[in-house]
Coordinates of C-alpha atoms in Angstrom, one line a residue:
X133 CA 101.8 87.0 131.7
X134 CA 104.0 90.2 130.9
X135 CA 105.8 92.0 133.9
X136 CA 104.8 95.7 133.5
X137 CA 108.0 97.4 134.7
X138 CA 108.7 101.2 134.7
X139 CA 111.3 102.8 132.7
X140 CA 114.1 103.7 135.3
X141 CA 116.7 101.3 134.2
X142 CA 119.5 100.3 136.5
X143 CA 122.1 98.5 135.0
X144 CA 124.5 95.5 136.2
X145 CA 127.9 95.6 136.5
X146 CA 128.4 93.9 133.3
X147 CA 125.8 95.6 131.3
X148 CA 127.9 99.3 132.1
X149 CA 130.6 98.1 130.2
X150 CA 128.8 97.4 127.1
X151 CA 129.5 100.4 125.5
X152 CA 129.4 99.7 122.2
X153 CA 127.7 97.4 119.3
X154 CA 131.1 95.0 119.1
X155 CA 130.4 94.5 123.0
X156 CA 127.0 94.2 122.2
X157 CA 127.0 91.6 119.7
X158 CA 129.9 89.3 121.7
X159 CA 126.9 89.3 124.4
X160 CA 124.0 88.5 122.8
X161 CA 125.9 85.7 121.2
X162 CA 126.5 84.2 124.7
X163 CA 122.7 85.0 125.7
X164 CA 122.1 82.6 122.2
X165 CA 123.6 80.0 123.4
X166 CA 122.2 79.5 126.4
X167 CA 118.6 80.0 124.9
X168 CA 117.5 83.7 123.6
X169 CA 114.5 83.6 125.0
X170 CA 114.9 82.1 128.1
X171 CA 116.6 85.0 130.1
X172 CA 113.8 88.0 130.3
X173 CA 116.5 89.8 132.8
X174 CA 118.9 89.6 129.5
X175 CA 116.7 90.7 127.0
X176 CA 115.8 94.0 128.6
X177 CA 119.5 94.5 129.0
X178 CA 119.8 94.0 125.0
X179 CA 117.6 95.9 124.5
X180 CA 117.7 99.0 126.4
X181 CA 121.7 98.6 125.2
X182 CA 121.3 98.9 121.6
X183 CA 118.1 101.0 122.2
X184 CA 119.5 103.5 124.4
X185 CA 123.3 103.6 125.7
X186 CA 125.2 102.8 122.3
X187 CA 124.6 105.4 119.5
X188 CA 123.8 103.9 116.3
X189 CA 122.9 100.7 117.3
X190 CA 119.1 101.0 116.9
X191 CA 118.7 99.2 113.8
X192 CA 120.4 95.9 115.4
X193 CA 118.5 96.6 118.8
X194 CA 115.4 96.1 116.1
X195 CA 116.6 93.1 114.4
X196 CA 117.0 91.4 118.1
X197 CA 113.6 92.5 119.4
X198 CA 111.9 90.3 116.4
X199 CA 113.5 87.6 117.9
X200 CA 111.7 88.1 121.1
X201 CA 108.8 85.7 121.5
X202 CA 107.3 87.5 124.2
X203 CA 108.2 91.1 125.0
X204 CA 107.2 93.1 127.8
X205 CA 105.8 96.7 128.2
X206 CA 109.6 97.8 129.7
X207 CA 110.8 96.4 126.2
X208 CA 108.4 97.9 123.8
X209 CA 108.7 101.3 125.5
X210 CA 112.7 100.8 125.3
X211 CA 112.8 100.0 121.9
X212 CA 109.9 102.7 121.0
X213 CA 112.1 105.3 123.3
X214 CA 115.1 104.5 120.9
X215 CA 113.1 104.6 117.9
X216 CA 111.4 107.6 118.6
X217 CA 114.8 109.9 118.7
X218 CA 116.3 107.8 115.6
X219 CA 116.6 108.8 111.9
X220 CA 113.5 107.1 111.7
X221 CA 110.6 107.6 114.4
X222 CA 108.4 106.3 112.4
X223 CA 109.1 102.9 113.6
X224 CA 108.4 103.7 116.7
X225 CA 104.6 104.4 115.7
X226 CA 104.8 101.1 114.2
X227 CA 105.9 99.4 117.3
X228 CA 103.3 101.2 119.3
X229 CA 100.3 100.2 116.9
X230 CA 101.7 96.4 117.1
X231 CA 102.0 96.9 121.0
X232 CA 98.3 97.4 121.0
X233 CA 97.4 94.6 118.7
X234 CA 99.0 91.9 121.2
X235 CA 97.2 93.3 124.0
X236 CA 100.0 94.5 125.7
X237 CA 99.2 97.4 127.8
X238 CA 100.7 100.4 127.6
X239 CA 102.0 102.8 130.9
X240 CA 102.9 106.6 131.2
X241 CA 106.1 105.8 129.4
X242 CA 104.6 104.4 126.3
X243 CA 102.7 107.5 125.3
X244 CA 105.4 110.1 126.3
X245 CA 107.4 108.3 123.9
X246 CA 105.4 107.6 121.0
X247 CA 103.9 111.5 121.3
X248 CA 107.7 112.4 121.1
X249 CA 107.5 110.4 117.8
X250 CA 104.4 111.9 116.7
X251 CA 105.9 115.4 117.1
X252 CA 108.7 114.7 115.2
X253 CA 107.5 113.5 112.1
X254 CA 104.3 116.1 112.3
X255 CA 101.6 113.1 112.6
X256 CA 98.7 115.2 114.3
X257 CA 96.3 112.7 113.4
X258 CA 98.0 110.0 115.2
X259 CA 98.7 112.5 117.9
X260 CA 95.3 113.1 118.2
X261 CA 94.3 109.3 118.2
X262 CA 97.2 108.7 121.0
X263 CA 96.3 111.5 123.1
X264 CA 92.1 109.9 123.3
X265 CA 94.6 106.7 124.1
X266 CA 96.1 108.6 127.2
X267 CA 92.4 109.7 128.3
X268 CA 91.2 106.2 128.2
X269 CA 93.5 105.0 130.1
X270 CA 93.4 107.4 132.3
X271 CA 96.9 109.2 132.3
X272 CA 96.0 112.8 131.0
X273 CA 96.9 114.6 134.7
X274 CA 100.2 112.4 135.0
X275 CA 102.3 115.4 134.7
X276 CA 105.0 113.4 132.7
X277 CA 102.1 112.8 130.0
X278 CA 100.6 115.8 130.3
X279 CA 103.8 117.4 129.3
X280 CA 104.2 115.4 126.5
X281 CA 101.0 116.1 125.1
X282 CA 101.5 120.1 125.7
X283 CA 104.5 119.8 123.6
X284 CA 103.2 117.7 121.0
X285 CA 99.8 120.5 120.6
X286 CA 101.9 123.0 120.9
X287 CA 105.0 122.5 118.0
X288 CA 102.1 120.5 115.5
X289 CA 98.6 119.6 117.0
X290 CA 96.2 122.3 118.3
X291 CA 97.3 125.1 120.3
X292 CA 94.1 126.0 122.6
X293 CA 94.6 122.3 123.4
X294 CA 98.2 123.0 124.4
X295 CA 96.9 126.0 126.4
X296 CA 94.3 124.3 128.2
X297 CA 96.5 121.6 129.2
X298 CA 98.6 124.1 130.2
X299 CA 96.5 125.9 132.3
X300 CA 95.9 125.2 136.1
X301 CA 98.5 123.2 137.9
X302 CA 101.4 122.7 134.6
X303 CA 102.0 126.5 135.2
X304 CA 103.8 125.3 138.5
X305 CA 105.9 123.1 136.2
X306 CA 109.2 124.6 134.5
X307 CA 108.9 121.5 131.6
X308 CA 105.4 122.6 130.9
X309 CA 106.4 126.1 130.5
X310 CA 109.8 125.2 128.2
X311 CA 107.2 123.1 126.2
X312 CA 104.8 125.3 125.4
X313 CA 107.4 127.9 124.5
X314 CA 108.9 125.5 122.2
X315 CA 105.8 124.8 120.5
X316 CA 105.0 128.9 119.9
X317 CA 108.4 129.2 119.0
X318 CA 108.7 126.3 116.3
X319 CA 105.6 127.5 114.6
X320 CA 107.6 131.0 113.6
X321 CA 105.0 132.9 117.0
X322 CA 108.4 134.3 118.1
X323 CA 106.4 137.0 120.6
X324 CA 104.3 134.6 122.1
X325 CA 106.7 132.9 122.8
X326 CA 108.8 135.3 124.0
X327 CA 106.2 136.6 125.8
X328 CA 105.4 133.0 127.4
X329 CA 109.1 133.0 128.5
X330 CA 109.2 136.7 130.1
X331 CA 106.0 135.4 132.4
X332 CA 107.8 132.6 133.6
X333 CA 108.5 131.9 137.1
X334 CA 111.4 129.6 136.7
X335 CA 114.0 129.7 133.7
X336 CA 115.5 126.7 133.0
X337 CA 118.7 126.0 130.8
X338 CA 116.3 124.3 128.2
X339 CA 113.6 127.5 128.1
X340 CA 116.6 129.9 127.8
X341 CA 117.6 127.6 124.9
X342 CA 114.1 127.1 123.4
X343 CA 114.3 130.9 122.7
X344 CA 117.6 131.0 121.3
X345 CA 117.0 128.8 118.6
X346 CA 113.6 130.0 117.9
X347 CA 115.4 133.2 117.0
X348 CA 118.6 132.0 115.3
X349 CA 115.6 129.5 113.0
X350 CA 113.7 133.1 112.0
X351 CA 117.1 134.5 111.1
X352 CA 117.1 136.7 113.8
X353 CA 120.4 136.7 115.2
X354 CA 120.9 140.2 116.6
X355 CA 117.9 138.9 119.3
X356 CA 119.6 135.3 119.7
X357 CA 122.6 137.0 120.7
X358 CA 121.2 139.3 123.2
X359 CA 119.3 136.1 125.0
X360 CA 122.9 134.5 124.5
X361 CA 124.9 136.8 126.2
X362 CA 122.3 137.0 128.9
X363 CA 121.2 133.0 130.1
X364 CA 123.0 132.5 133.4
X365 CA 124.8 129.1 132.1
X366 CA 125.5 127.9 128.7
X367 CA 125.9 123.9 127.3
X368 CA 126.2 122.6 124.1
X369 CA 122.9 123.2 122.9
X370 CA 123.2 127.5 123.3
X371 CA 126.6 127.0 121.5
X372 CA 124.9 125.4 118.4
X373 CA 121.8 127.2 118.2
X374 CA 123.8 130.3 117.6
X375 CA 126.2 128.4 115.3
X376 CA 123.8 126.9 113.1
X377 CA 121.9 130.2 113.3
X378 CA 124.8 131.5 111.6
X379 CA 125.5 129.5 109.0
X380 CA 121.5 129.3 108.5
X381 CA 121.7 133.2 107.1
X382 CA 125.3 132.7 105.2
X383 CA 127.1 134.4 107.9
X384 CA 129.4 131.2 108.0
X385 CA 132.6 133.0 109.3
X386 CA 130.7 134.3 112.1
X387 CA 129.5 130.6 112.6
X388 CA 133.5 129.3 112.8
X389 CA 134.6 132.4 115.3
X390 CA 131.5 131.3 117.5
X391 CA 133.1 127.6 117.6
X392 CA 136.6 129.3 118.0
X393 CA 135.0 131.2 121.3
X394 CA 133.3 127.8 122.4
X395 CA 136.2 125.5 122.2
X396 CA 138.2 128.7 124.4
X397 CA 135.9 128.5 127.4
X398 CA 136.0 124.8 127.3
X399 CA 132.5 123.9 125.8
X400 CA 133.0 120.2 124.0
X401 CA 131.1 120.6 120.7
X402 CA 128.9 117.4 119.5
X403 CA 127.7 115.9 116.3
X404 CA 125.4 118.8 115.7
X405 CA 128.0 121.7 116.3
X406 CA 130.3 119.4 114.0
X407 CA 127.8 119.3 110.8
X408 CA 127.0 122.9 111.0
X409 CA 130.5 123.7 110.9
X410 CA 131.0 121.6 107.8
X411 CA 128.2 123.0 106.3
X412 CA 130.2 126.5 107.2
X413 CA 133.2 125.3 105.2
X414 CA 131.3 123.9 102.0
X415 CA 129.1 127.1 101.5
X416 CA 132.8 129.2 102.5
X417 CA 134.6 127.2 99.8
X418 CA 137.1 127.1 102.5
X419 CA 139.6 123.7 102.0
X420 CA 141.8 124.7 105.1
X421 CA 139.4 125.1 107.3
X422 CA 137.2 122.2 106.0
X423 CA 140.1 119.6 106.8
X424 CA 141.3 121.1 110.2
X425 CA 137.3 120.5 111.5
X426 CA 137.8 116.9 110.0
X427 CA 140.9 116.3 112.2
X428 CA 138.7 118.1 115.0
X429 CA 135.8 115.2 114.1
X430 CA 138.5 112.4 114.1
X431 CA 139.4 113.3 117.2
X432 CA 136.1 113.5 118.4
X433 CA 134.9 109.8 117.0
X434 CA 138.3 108.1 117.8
X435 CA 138.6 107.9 114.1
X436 CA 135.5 106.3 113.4
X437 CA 133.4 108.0 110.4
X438 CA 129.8 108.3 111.1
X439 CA 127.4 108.4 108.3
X440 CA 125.7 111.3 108.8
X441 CA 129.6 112.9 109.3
X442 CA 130.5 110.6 106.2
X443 CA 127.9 112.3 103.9
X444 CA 129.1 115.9 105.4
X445 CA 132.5 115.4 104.9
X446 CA 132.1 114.3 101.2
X447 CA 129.9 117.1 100.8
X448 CA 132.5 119.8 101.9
X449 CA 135.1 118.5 100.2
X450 CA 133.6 118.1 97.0
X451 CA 132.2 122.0 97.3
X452 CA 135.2 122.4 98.1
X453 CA 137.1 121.5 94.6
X454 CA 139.0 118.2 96.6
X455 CA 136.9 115.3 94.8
X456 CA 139.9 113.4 95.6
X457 CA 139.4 113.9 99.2
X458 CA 135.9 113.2 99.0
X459 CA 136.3 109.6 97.4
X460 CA 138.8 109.0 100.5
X461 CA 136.0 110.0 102.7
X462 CA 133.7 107.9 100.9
X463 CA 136.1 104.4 100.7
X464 CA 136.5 104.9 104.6
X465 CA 133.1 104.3 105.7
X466 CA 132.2 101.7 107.4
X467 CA 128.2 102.2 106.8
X468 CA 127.0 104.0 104.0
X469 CA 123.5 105.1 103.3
X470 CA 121.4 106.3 100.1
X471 CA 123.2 110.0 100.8
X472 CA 126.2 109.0 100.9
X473 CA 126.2 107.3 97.5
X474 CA 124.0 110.3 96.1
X475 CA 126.8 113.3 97.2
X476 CA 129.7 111.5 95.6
X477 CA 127.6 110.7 92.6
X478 CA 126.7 114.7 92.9
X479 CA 130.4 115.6 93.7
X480 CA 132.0 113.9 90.6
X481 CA 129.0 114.8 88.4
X482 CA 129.7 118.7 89.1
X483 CA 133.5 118.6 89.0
X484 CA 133.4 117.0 85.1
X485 CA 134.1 113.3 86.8
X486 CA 131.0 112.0 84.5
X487 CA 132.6 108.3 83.8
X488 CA 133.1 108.1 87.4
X489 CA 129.7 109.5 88.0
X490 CA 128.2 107.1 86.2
X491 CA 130.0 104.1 87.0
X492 CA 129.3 104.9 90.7
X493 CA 125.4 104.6 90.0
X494 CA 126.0 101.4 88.5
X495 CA 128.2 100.1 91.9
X496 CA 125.1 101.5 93.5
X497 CA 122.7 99.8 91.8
X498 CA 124.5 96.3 91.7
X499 CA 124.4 96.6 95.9
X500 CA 121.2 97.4 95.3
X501 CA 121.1 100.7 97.2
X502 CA 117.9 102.3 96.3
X503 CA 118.5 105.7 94.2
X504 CA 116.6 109.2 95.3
X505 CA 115.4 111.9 92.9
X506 CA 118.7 113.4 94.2
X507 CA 120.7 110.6 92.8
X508 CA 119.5 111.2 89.3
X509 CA 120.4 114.7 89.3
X510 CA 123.8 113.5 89.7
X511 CA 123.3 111.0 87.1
X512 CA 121.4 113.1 84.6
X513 CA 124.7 115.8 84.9
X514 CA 127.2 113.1 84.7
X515 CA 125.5 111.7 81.4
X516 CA 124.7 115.4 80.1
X517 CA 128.6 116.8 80.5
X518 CA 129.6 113.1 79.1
X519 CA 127.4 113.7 75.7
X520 CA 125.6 110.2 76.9
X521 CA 122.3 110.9 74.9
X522 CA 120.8 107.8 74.9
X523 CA 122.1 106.6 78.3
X524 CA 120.8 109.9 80.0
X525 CA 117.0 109.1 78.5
X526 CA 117.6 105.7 79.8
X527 CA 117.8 106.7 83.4
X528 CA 115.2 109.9 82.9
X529 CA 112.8 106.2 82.0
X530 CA 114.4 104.4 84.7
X531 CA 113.5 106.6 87.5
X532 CA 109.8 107.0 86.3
X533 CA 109.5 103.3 85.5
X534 CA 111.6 101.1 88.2
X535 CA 111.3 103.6 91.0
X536 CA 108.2 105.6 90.8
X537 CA 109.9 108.7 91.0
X538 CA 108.2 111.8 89.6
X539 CA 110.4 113.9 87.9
X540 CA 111.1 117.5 89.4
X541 CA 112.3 121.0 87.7
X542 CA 115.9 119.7 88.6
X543 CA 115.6 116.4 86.4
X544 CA 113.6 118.2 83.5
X545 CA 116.0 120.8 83.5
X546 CA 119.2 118.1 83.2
X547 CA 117.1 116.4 80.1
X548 CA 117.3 119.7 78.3
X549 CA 120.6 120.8 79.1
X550 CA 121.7 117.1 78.3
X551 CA 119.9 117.7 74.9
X552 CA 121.0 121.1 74.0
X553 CA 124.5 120.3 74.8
X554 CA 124.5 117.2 72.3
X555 CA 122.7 119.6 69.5
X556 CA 119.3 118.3 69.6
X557 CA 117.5 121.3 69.7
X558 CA 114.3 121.1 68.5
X559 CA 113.7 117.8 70.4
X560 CA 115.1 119.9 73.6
X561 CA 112.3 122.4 72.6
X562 CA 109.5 119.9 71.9
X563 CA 110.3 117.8 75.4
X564 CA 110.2 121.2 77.0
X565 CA 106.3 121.8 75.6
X566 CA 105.4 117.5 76.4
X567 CA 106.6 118.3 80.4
X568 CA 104.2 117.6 82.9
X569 CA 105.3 120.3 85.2
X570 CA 105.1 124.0 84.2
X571 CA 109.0 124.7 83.1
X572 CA 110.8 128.1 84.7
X573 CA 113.0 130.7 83.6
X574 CA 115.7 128.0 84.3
X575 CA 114.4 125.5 81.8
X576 CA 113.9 128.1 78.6
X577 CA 117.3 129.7 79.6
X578 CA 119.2 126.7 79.5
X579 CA 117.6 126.2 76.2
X580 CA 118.8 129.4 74.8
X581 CA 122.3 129.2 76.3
X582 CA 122.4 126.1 74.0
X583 CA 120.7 127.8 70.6
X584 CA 124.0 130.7 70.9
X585 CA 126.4 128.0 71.4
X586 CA 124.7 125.8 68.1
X587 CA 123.8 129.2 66.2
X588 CA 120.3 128.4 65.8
X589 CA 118.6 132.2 65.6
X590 CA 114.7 130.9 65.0
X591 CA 114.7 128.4 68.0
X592 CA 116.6 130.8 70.0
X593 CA 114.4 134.0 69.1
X594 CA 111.0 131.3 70.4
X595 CA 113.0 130.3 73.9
X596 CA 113.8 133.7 74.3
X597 CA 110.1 134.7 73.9
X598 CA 108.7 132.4 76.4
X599 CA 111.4 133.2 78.7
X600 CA 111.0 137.2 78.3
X601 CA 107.2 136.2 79.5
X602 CA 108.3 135.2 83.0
X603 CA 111.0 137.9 83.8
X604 CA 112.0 140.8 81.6
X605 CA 114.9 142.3 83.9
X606 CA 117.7 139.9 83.7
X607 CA 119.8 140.8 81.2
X608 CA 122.1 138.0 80.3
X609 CA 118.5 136.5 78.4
X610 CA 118.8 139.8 76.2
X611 CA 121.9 139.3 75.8
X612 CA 122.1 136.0 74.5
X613 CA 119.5 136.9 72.3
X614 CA 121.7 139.5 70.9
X615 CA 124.5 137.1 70.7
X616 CA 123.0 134.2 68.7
X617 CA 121.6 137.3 66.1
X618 CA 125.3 138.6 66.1
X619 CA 127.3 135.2 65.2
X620 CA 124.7 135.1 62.3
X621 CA 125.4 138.6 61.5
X622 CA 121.6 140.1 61.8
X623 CA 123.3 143.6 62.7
X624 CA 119.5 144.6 63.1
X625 CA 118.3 142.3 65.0
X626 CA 121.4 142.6 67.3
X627 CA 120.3 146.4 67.5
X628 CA 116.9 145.7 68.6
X629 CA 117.4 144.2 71.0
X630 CA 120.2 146.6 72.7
X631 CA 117.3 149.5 71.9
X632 CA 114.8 147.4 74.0
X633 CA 117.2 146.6 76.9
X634 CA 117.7 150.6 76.9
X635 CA 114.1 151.3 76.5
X636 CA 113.4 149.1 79.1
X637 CA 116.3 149.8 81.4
X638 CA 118.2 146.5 81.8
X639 CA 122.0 146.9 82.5
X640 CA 123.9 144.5 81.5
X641 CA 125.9 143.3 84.3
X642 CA 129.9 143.1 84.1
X643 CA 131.5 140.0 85.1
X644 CA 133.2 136.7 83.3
X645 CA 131.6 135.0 80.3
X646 CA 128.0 134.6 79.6
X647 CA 128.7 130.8 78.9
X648 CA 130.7 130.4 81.9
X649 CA 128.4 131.8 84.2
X650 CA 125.2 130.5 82.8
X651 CA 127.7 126.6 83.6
X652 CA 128.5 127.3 86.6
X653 CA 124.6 128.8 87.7
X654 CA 122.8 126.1 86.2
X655 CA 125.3 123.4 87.9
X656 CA 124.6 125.6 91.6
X657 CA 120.6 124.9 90.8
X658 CA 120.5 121.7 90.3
X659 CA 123.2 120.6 93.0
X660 CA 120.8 123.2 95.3
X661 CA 124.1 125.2 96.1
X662 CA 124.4 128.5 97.9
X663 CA 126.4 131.3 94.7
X664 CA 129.7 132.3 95.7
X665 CA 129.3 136.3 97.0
X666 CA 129.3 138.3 94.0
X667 CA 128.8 135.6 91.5
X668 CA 126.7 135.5 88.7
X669 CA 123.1 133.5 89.3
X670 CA 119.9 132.5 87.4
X671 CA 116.7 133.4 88.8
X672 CA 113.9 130.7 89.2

């Protein structure tokens, strides 16, 4: 009843030029009309489009195979291929489940697939469940299989498996090799790896690159850049390894000279070198630079804003100070996603935009967009720096109640500060002792940030207790202490605690106000930013 046909596509004339999901959607209109589900030939074609040639169009390729009333292995493995290296693999473990509940049977392609899915989203219980699949029906010694399943036991199932797969007639095979390289190396086993790659026979491109990115992951870039200045031929993926390697241990400008080097020996870069680079700018602080890599994008995408570029952009430019420039980002899009909503609502939240904040939450949740826990940082800021009491303990409810969220250190930490700032002290300190998480050094210090700016000396002397219980070496919690004694004028109390920071050694460090930087620290924890060098910070 189905035709089991292979994976090696050959398109028509017609199908080559439908390049993207306009052209896609003009011909699947005219495949409608003269009966969906009468063309087989057609459907594949759909399929394999929106699954495989036009980026981005996976979701709609999914909405048209639903319609299907009779799909064949070559379209489930299509549409699980496309699935598989989406945002969202997952789907294509669904698709392989429902493949086997209507008896359709899967081939060699099916399982590389789906294992590629498996891999990805760490499932090494269904891993293990597809690879008895693969023995049952008999595939384990197809070498495309078999190299699937090395690489899947190798990066997160069990690595004597890997290894006795590997063994015997996969060391004749360069993929094998790469794959089980790639495994050691994910897993942070940086010298077998290495050692796995010296021992090989052949070198590929992708085995040269395996090892490059291991390295630039582990931080260890002095290595990554030996292996780069020695593989025979680079490509896109050597360039970005080393790139994102950089900007992985904060040597952003390093990261931007690399893409300098790579656009002068004629390397394109792709979406990957493109979001690292952004990422570059927004830790740098770096404006300029951040919107001449946006003209580089736009020239890139024909003008077209992605969504994962989308969320990047507003990202930079809101860690960059241009909120303005963000919000333009942001009305562009095309698509959005729950990110893209979240980083503005972030953005405007840290730059003192809480009415805007606020009110973007609400456009959110009238599209009904589905908030994160991230969301509700931005939300909780925007209602603590706007003195919205009542409102902020109506979304802290909201996100237990409506969307099962359990709140983090991040959301407890915006309930105090949102109650310290307003004055409510001893209801900051009593929500502090009802938490259902342990609180940090973070929690009691924003706490006692907020006793010295209300003067309260009793509640402040009780959060700096607690707080000198975790950590006794950072000396802005002495010295707020001091400070909250001083503006009541307890001389002796304020002496005290000078004597113990000398008895115990604490400098106090120079720099701008205690307030200020206690602001601007708490703002970097809960928006997860990397301090500025040299800038004051809060321990966790």
């Amino acid at each position: 009843m189905y035709r089991n046909r292979t994976n090696r596509h050959r398109s028509s004339r017609l199908w080559k030029k439908c390049t993207n999901l306009r052209t896609l959607k003009q011909i699947q209109a005219l495949v409608t009309i003269n009966g969906f589900n009468s063309d087989s030939s057609a459907l594949r074609e759909l399929i394999y489009s929106g699954s495989v040639v036009i980026p981005g169009a996976i979701n709609y390729a999914h909405k048209m195979f639903v319609k299907i009333t009779e799909p064949d292995t070559f379209m489930y493995n299509t549409i699980i291929r496309g699935s598989a290296q989406s945002q969202n693999p997952l789907d294509a473990v669904f698709l392989y489940t429902q493949m086997e509940k209507c008896s359709i049977k899967p081939n060699k392609f099916t399982f590389s697939f789906v294992l590629k899915a498996c891999t990805r989203l760490l499932y090494r219980h269904m891993g293990f469940c597809v690879h008895g699949k693969v023995v049952k029906y008999g595939f384990e010694f197809n070498q495309f299989v078999r190299n699937s399943l090395i690489y899947f036991h190798a990066n997160c199932g069990d690595l004597n498996t890997a290894s006795v797969l590997f063994d015997g007639d996969a060391k004749m095979d360069v993929v094998a090799w790469s794959s089980l390289t790639a495994g050691y190396a994910r897993r942070g086993e940086l010298s077998i790896a290495r050692s796995l790659f010296d021992e090989m026979p052949v070198r590929d491109l992708v085995s040269w690159n395996v090892m490059i990115t291991g390295y630039a992951k582990q931080g260890e870039m002095e290595k990554a850049n030996e292996l780069f200045n020695e593989v025979p031929k680079r490509d896109v993926v050597s360039w970005n390894a080393m790139i994102s390697g950089y900007v992985l241990c904060g040597m952003n400008k390093k990261a931007l000279e690399m893409f300098e080097e790579m656009r002068s020996v004629g390397e394109r870069p792709d979406d990957v070198t493109m979001l690292s680079l952004l990422t570059a700018c927004a830790d740098l602080g770096d404006l300029e630079v951040g919107k001449k890599v946006h003209c580089t994008l736009l020239d890139m995408t024909s003008g077209v804003t992605k969504v994962l570029h989308g969320n990047a952009l507003i990202d930079m430019y809101a860690k960059c100070g241009s909120i303005e420039r963000a919000i333009e980002v942001f009305l562009g899009m095309r698509d959005r996603d729950v990110s893209t909503w979240s980083t503005l609502i972030g953005g405007l939240a840290f730059h003192g935009f809480a009415e805007e904040s606020i009110a973007m939450f609400r456009e959110m949740q009238r599209l009904k967009v589905r908030p994160t826990e991230i969301t509700f940082v931005g939300v909780l800021v925007a209602c603590s720096h706007a003195g919205k009491v009542e409102e902020g303990k109506k979304y802290f409810k909201l996100m237990k109640d409506e969307y099962n969220i359990d709140p983090n250190i991040r959301h407890y930490g915006c309930m105090v500060d949102l109650l310290g700032r307003a004055g409510l002290l001893d209801e900051a300190f009593e929500f502090i002792d009802n938490m259902d998480i342990e609180p940090n050094a973070i929690i009691w210090r924003t706490l006692l940030g907020a006793c010295r700016v209300h003067g309260d000396v009793e509640l402040g002397r009780l959060a700096n207790k607690r707080l000198l219980n975790m950590r006794k070496d950072e000396s802005g919690d002495y010295v707020l202490l001091s400070n909250i004694y001083a503006s009541q004028g307890e001389w002796n109390r304020v002496e005290k605690v000078r004597k113990l920071m000398d008895d115990s050694e604490i400098k106090k460090q120079p720099g701008c106000s205690l307030i200020e930087a206690d602001d601007k620290a708490f703002l970097q924890y809960l928006f997860n930013l990397k301090p500025k060098p040299n800038s004051g910070n809060l321990d966790t």
